Amino acid sequence: MGFPRASGAGRTLSVAGVVLGVLAVVVAIVFWRTYATEIRTG
C-alpha cells in the first residue's frame, strides 16, 4: 500500500484547492467592489 505518488498527488490536490480558493476569494472581492461602485454611482 506504499505509493509515494499517492501522497504527492494528494499534496498537489490540496495545493491546487488552496490556490483555487484564494482565486475564488479574490474574484469575489473584485466583483463585490465593482458591484458596490456601480450601486454608489447609480
PDB file of N, CA and C in Angstrom:
ATOM      1  N   MET A   1       0.840  -1.216   0.000  1.00  0.00           N
ATOM      2  CA  MET A   1       0.000   0.000   0.000  1.00  0.00           C
ATOM      3  C   MET A   1       0.869   1.257   0.000  1.00  0.00           C
ATOM      4  N   GLY A   2       2.176   1.091  -0.214  1.00  0.00           N
ATOM      5  CA  GLY A   2       3.049   2.264  -0.151  1.00  0.00           C
ATOM      6  C   GLY A   2       3.251   2.883  -1.515  1.00  0.00           C
ATOM      7  N   PHE A   3       2.428   3.842  -1.834  1.00  0.00           N
ATOM      8  CA  PHE A   3       2.589   4.547  -3.115  1.00  0.00           C
ATOM      9  C   PHE A   3       3.119   5.950  -2.855  1.00  0.00           C
ATOM     10  N   PRO A   4       4.380   6.210  -3.152  1.00  0.00           N
ATOM     11  CA  PRO A   4       4.925   7.558  -2.908  1.00  0.00           C
ATOM     12  C   PRO A   4       4.202   8.611  -3.729  1.00  0.00           C
ATOM     13  N   ARG A   5       3.642   8.199  -4.878  1.00  0.00           N
ATOM     14  CA  ARG A   5       2.960   9.192  -5.724  1.00  0.00           C
ATOM     15  C   ARG A   5       1.606   9.568  -5.140  1.00  0.00           C
ATOM     16  N   ALA A   6       1.025   8.701  -4.316  1.00  0.00           N
ATOM     17  CA  ALA A   6      -0.291   8.994  -3.742  1.00  0.00           C
ATOM     18  C   ALA A   6      -0.208  10.235  -2.853  1.00  0.00           C
ATOM     19  N   SER A   7       0.795  10.256  -1.961  1.00  0.00           N
ATOM     20  CA  SER A   7       0.938  11.422  -1.086  1.00  0.00           C
ATOM     21  C   SER A   7       1.276  12.657  -1.912  1.00  0.00           C
ATOM     22  N   GLY A   8       2.099  12.480  -2.943  1.00  0.00           N
ATOM     23  CA  GLY A   8       2.456  13.614  -3.795  1.00  0.00           C
ATOM     24  C   GLY A   8       1.233  14.151  -4.513  1.00  0.00           C
ATOM     25  N   ALA A   9       0.385  13.236  -5.022  1.00  0.00           N
ATOM     26  CA  ALA A   9      -0.825  13.667  -5.716  1.00  0.00           C
ATOM     27  C   ALA A   9      -1.761  14.365  -4.733  1.00  0.00           C
ATOM     28  N   GLY A  10      -1.867  13.807  -3.509  1.00  0.00           N
ATOM     29  CA  GLY A  10      -2.725  14.434  -2.507  1.00  0.00           C
ATOM     30  C   GLY A  10      -2.231  15.825  -2.160  1.00  0.00           C
ATOM     31  N   ARG A  11      -0.905  15.965  -2.051  1.00  0.00           N
ATOM     32  CA  ARG A  11      -0.349  17.279  -1.725  1.00  0.00           C
ATOM     33  C   ARG A  11      -0.628  18.250  -2.871  1.00  0.00           C
ATOM     34  N   THR A  12      -0.472  17.782  -4.115  1.00  0.00           N
ATOM     35  CA  THR A  12      -0.743  18.644  -5.265  1.00  0.00           C
ATOM     36  C   THR A  12      -2.207  19.054  -5.278  1.00  0.00           C
ATOM     37  N   LEU A  13      -3.089  18.102  -4.963  1.00  0.00           N
ATOM     38  CA  LEU A  13      -4.522  18.413  -4.957  1.00  0.00           C
ATOM     39  C   LEU A  13      -4.842  19.439  -3.879  1.00  0.00           C
ATOM     40  N   SER A  14      -4.234  19.281  -2.694  1.00  0.00           N
ATOM     41  CA  SER A  14      -4.501  20.231  -1.614  1.00  0.00           C
ATOM     42  C   SER A  14      -3.985  21.618  -1.989  1.00  0.00           C
ATOM     43  N   VAL A  15      -2.796  21.665  -2.591  1.00  0.00           N
ATOM     44  CA  VAL A  15      -2.245  22.958  -3.014  1.00  0.00           C
ATOM     45  C   VAL A  15      -3.140  23.585  -4.073  1.00  0.00           C
ATOM     46  N   ALA A  16      -3.600  22.768  -5.022  1.00  0.00           N
ATOM     47  CA  ALA A  16      -4.493  23.280  -6.066  1.00  0.00           C
ATOM     48  C   ALA A  16      -5.787  23.787  -5.441  1.00  0.00           C
ATOM     49  N   GLY A  17      -6.283  23.089  -4.426  1.00  0.00           N
ATOM     50  CA  GLY A  17      -7.500  23.527  -3.753  1.00  0.00           C
ATOM     51  C   GLY A  17      -7.305  24.868  -3.068  1.00  0.00           C
ATOM     52  N   VAL A  18      -6.159  25.045  -2.415  1.00  0.00           N
ATOM     53  CA  VAL A  18      -5.877  26.319  -1.751  1.00  0.00           C
ATOM     54  C   VAL A  18      -5.780  27.441  -2.777  1.00  0.00           C
ATOM     55  N   VAL A  19      -5.079  27.169  -3.885  1.00  0.00           N
ATOM     56  CA  VAL A  19      -4.929  28.192  -4.927  1.00  0.00           C
ATOM     57  C   VAL A  19      -6.291  28.561  -5.497  1.00  0.00           C
ATOM     58  N   LEU A  20      -7.119  27.551  -5.764  1.00  0.00           N
ATOM     59  CA  LEU A  20      -8.457  27.825  -6.311  1.00  0.00           C
ATOM     60  C   LEU A  20      -9.289  28.613  -5.303  1.00  0.00           C
ATOM     61  N   GLY A  21      -9.156  28.284  -4.025  1.00  0.00           N
ATOM     62  CA  GLY A  21      -9.899  29.012  -3.002  1.00  0.00           C
ATOM     63  C   GLY A  21      -9.484  30.471  -2.942  1.00  0.00           C
ATOM     64  N   VAL A  22      -8.173  30.722  -2.987  1.00  0.00           N
ATOM     65  CA  VAL A  22      -7.680  32.104  -2.961  1.00  0.00           C
ATOM     66  C   VAL A  22      -8.167  32.852  -4.196  1.00  0.00           C
ATOM     67  N   LEU A  23      -8.094  32.204  -5.353  1.00  0.00           N
ATOM     68  CA  LEU A  23      -8.562  32.846  -6.587  1.00  0.00           C
ATOM     69  C   LEU A  23     -10.045  33.175  -6.481  1.00  0.00           C
ATOM     70  N   ALA A  24     -10.833  32.255  -5.927  1.00  0.00           N
ATOM     71  CA  ALA A  24     -12.267  32.493  -5.779  1.00  0.00           C
ATOM     72  C   ALA A  24     -12.521  33.690  -4.872  1.00  0.00           C
ATOM     73  N   VAL A  25     -11.763  33.788  -3.776  1.00  0.00           N
ATOM     74  CA  VAL A  25     -11.933  34.920  -2.855  1.00  0.00           C
ATOM     75  C   VAL A  25     -11.565  36.230  -3.545  1.00  0.00           C
ATOM     76  N   VAL A  26     -10.456  36.229  -4.284  1.00  0.00           N
ATOM     77  CA  VAL A  26     -10.028  37.449  -4.983  1.00  0.00           C
ATOM     78  C   VAL A  26     -11.082  37.871  -5.999  1.00  0.00           C
ATOM     79  N   VAL A  27     -11.579  36.919  -6.768  1.00  0.00           N
ATOM     80  CA  VAL A  27     -12.606  37.233  -7.772  1.00  0.00           C
ATOM     81  C   VAL A  27     -13.857  37.771  -7.092  1.00  0.00           C
ATOM     82  N   ALA A  28     -14.247  37.162  -5.968  1.00  0.00           N
ATOM     83  CA  ALA A  28     -15.436  37.620  -5.250  1.00  0.00           C
ATOM     84  C   ALA A  28     -15.240  39.045  -4.743  1.00  0.00           C
ATOM     85  N   ILE A  29     -14.057  39.354  -4.210  1.00  0.00           N
ATOM     86  CA  ILE A  29     -13.788  40.706  -3.699  1.00  0.00           C
ATOM     87  C   ILE A  29     -13.824  41.715  -4.835  1.00  0.00           C
ATOM     88  N   VAL A  30     -13.165  41.394  -5.942  1.00  0.00           N
ATOM     89  CA  VAL A  30     -13.150  42.319  -7.085  1.00  0.00           C
ATOM     90  C   VAL A  30     -14.566  42.530  -7.599  1.00  0.00           C
ATOM     91  N   PHE A  31     -15.329  41.450  -7.724  1.00  0.00           N
ATOM     92  CA  PHE A  31     -16.704  41.558  -8.210  1.00  0.00           C
ATOM     93  C   PHE A  31     -17.545  42.400  -7.252  1.00  0.00           C
ATOM     94  N   TRP A  32     -17.385  42.189  -5.932  1.00  0.00           N
ATOM     95  CA  TRP A  32     -18.177  42.916  -4.950  1.00  0.00           C
ATOM     96  C   TRP A  32     -17.833  44.404  -4.974  1.00  0.00           C
ATOM     97  N   ARG A  33     -16.531  44.717  -5.102  1.00  0.00           N
ATOM     98  CA  ARG A  33     -16.128  46.133  -5.136  1.00  0.00           C
ATOM     99  C   ARG A  33     -16.694  46.799  -6.381  1.00  0.00           C
ATOM    100  N   THR A  34     -16.641  46.125  -7.513  1.00  0.00           N
ATOM    101  CA  THR A  34     -17.206  46.684  -8.744  1.00  0.00           C
ATOM    102  C   THR A  34     -18.710  46.862  -8.585  1.00  0.00           C
ATOM    103  N   TYR A  35     -19.373  45.882  -7.989  1.00  0.00           N
ATOM    104  CA  TYR A  35     -20.820  45.944  -7.783  1.00  0.00           C
ATOM    105  C   TYR A  35     -21.172  47.110  -6.859  1.00  0.00           C
ATOM    106  N   ALA A  36     -20.413  47.281  -5.775  1.00  0.00           N
ATOM    107  CA  ALA A  36     -20.669  48.368  -4.830  1.00  0.00           C
ATOM    108  C   ALA A  36     -20.451  49.718  -5.511  1.00  0.00           C
ATOM    109  N   THR A  37     -19.431  49.816  -6.344  1.00  0.00           N
ATOM    110  CA  THR A  37     -19.174  51.073  -7.056  1.00  0.00           C
ATOM    111  C   THR A  37     -20.329  51.388  -7.995  1.00  0.00           C
ATOM    112  N   GLU A  38     -20.849  50.369  -8.663  1.00  0.00           N
ATOM    113  CA  GLU A  38     -21.980  50.580  -9.570  1.00  0.00           C
ATOM    114  C   GLU A  38     -23.183  51.103  -8.790  1.00  0.00           C
ATOM    115  N   ILE A  39     -23.453  50.518  -7.626  1.00  0.00           N
ATOM    116  CA  ILE A  39     -24.590  50.973  -6.813  1.00  0.00           C
ATOM    117  C   ILE A  39     -24.348  52.407  -6.341  1.00  0.00           C
ATOM    118  N   ARG A  40     -23.131  52.700  -5.914  1.00  0.00           N
ATOM    119  CA  ARG A  40     -22.830  54.022  -5.371  1.00  0.00           C
ATOM    120  C   ARG A  40     -22.998  55.088  -6.462  1.00  0.00           C
ATOM    121  N   THR A  41     -22.475  54.813  -7.655  1.00  0.00           N
ATOM    122  CA  THR A  41     -22.541  55.816  -8.714  1.00  0.00           C
ATOM    123  C   THR A  41     -23.942  55.847  -9.316  1.00  0.00           C
ATOM    124  N   GLY A  42     -24.683  54.743  -9.206  1.00  0.00           N
ATOM    125  CA  GLY A  42     -26.008  54.687  -9.796  1.00  0.00           C
ATOM    126  C   GLY A  42     -27.025  55.205  -8.826  1.00  0.00           C
TER     127      GLY A  42
END
